[in-house]
Structures are given as C-alpha cells and as structure tokens.
PDB file of C-alpha atoms in Angstrom:
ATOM      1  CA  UNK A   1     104.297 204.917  68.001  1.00  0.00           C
ATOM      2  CA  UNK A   2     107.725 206.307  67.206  1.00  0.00           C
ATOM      3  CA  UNK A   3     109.305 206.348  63.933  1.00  0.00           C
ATOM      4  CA  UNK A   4     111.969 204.158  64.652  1.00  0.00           C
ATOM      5  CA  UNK A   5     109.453 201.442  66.186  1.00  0.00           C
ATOM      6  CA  UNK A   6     107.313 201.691  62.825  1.00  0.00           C
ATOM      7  CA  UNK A   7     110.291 201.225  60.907  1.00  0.00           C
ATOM      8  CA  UNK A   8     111.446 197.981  62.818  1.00  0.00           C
ATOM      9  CA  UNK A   9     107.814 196.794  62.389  1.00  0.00           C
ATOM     10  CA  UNK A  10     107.940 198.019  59.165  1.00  0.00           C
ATOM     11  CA  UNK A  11     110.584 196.108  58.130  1.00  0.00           C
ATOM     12  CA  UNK A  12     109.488 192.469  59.451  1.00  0.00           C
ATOM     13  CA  UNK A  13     106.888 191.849  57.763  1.00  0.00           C
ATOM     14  CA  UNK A  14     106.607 190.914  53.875  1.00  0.00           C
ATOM     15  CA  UNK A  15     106.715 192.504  50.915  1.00  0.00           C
ATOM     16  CA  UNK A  16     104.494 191.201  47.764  1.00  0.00           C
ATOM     17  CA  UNK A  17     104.883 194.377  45.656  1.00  0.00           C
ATOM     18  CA  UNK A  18     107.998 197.052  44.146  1.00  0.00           C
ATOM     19  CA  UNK A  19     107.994 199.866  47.112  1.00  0.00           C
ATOM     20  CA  UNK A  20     107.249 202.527  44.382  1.00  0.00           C
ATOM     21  CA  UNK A  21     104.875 200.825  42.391  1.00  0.00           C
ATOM     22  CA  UNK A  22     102.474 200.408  45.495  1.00  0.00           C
ATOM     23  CA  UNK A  23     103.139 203.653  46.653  1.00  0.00           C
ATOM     24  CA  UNK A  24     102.081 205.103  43.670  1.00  0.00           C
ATOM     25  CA  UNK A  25      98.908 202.076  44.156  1.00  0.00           C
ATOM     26  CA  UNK A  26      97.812 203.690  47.531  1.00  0.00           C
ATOM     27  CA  UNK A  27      98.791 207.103  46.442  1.00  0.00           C
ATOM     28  CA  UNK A  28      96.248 206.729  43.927  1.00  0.00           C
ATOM     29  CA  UNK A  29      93.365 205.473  46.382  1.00  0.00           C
ATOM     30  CA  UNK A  30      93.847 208.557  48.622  1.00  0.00           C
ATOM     31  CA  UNK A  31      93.327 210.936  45.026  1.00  0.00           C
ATOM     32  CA  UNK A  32      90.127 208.804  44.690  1.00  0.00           C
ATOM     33  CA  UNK A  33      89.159 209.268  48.039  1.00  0.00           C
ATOM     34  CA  UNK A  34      89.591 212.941  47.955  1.00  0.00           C
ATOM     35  CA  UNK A  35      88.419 213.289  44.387  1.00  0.00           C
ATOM     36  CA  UNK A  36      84.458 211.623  45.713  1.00  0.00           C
ATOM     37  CA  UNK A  37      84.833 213.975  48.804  1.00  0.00           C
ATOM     38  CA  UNK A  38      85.105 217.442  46.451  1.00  0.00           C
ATOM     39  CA  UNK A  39      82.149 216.025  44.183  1.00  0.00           C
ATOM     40  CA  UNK A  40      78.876 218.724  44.489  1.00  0.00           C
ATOM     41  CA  UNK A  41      75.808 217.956  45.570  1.00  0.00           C
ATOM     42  CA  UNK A  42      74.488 214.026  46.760  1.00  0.00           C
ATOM     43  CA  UNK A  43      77.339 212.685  44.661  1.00  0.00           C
ATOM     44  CA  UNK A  44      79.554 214.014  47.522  1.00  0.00           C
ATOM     45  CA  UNK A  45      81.016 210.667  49.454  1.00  0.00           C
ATOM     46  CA  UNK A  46      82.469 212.731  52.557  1.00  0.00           C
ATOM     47  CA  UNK A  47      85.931 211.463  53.183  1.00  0.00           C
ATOM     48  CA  UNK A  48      86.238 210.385  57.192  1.00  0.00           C
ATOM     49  CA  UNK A  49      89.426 210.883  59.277  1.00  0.00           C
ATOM     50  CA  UNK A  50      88.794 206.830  59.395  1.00  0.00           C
ATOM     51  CA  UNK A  51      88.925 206.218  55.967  1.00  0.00           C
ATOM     52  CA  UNK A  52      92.394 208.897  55.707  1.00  0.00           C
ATOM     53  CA  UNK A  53      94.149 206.864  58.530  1.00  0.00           C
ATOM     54  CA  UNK A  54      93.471 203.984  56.809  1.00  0.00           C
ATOM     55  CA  UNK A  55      94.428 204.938  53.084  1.00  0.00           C
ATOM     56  CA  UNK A  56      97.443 206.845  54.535  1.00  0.00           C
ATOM     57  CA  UNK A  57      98.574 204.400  56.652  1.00  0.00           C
ATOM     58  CA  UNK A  58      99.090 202.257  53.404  1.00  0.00           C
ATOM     59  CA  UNK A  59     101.126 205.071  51.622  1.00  0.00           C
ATOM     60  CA  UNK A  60     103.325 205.425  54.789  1.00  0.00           C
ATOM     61  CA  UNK A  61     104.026 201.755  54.684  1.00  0.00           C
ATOM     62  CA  UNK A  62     105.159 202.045  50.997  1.00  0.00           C
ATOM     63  CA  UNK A  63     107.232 204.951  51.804  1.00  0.00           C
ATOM     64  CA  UNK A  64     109.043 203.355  55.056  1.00  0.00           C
ATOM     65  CA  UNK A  65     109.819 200.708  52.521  1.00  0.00           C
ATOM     66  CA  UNK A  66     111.249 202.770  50.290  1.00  0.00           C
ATOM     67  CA  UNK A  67     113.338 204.603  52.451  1.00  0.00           C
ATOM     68  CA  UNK A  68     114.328 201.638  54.185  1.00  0.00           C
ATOM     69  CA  UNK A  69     115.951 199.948  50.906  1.00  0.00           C
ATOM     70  CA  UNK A  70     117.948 202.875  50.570  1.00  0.00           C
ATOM     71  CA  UNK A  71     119.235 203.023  54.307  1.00  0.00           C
ATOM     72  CA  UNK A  72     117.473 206.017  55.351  1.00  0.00           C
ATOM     73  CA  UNK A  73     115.057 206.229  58.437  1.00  0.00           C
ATOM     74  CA  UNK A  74     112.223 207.681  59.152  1.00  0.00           C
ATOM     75  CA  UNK A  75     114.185 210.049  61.834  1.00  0.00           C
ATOM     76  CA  UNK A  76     116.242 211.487  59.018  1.00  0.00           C
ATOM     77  CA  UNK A  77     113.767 212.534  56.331  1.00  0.00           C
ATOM     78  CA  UNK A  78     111.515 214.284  59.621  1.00  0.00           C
ATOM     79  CA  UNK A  79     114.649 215.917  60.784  1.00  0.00           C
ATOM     80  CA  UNK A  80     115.875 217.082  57.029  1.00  0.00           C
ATOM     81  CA  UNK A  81     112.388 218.036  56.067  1.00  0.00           C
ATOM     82  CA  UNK A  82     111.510 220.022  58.769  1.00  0.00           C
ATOM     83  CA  UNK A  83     115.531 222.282  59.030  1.00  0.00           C
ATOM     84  CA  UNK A  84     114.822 222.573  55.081  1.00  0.00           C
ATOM     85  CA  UNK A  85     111.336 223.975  55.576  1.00  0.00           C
ATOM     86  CA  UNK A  86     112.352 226.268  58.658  1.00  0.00           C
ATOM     87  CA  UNK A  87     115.262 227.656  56.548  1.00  0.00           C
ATOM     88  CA  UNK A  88     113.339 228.243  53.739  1.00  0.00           C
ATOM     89  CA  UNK A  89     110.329 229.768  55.880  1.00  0.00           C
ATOM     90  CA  UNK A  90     112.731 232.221  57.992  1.00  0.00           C
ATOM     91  CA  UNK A  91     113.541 234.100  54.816  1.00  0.00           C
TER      92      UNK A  91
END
C-alpha cells in the first residue's frame, strides 16, 4: 500500500482516543512485546514478525493521525527523514 493510500484510509475511519495518548498506548505494547522476547531462559515469549506487524501497525495508525492533524503526510516525513539521515551519514 502506498503512503498516501494509508493516509486516505487512515483518515476515514474514527477516532475514540487523543493521537498521542494512544500512540504512546501501542508504543507501550511493542516495549512489552520486546521486553518478554529478551527474557532468559523458558520465560522467553519469542516475539513473531506476526505479532510486530500487528503491534506496529497500531503505532503507525496513531502516528498517521498525528501527522495528519497537523497537515503533514506521510510522503513528507519519509522524504525529510531519509535527506536528513543521508546528509548526516555522508559526513
């Protein structure tokens, strides 16, 4: 799917909860997640490329939100972040 597209969709649908406030929710989950996976021994709950998808699909939806309330797309912050990073890594 392209960024725009998830943006659009995105957009559409409703919103129960502050943008931040459930990004920092789902943020959270994905610590959790990661924090069970780095646990020694049989306490060790492997985290599965299913499980990321489906926690970071959450966080993305926050953040699309977000950036969507203050007019700026999905396109932008790729585009920004990767000239920022490429300038920075060129030194």
């Amino acid at each position: 799917m392209k960024a725009n597209k998830y943006q659009e969709a995105v957009a559409a649908m409703p919103l129960y909860d502050d943008p931040i406030l459930g990004l920092m929710g789902e943020v959270g989950e994905v610590v959790e997640h990661v924090k069970k996976d780095r646990r020694p021994g049989d306490r060790r709950k492997p985290l599965t490329k299913e499980k990321l998808i489906d926690e970071g699909g959450d966080v993305l939806w926050y953040l699309t939100r977000l950036f969507s309330e203050h007019d700026v797309t999905l396109s932008e912050v790729m585009e920004h972040n990767i000239e920022k990073l490429t300038a920075r890594h060129s030194k």
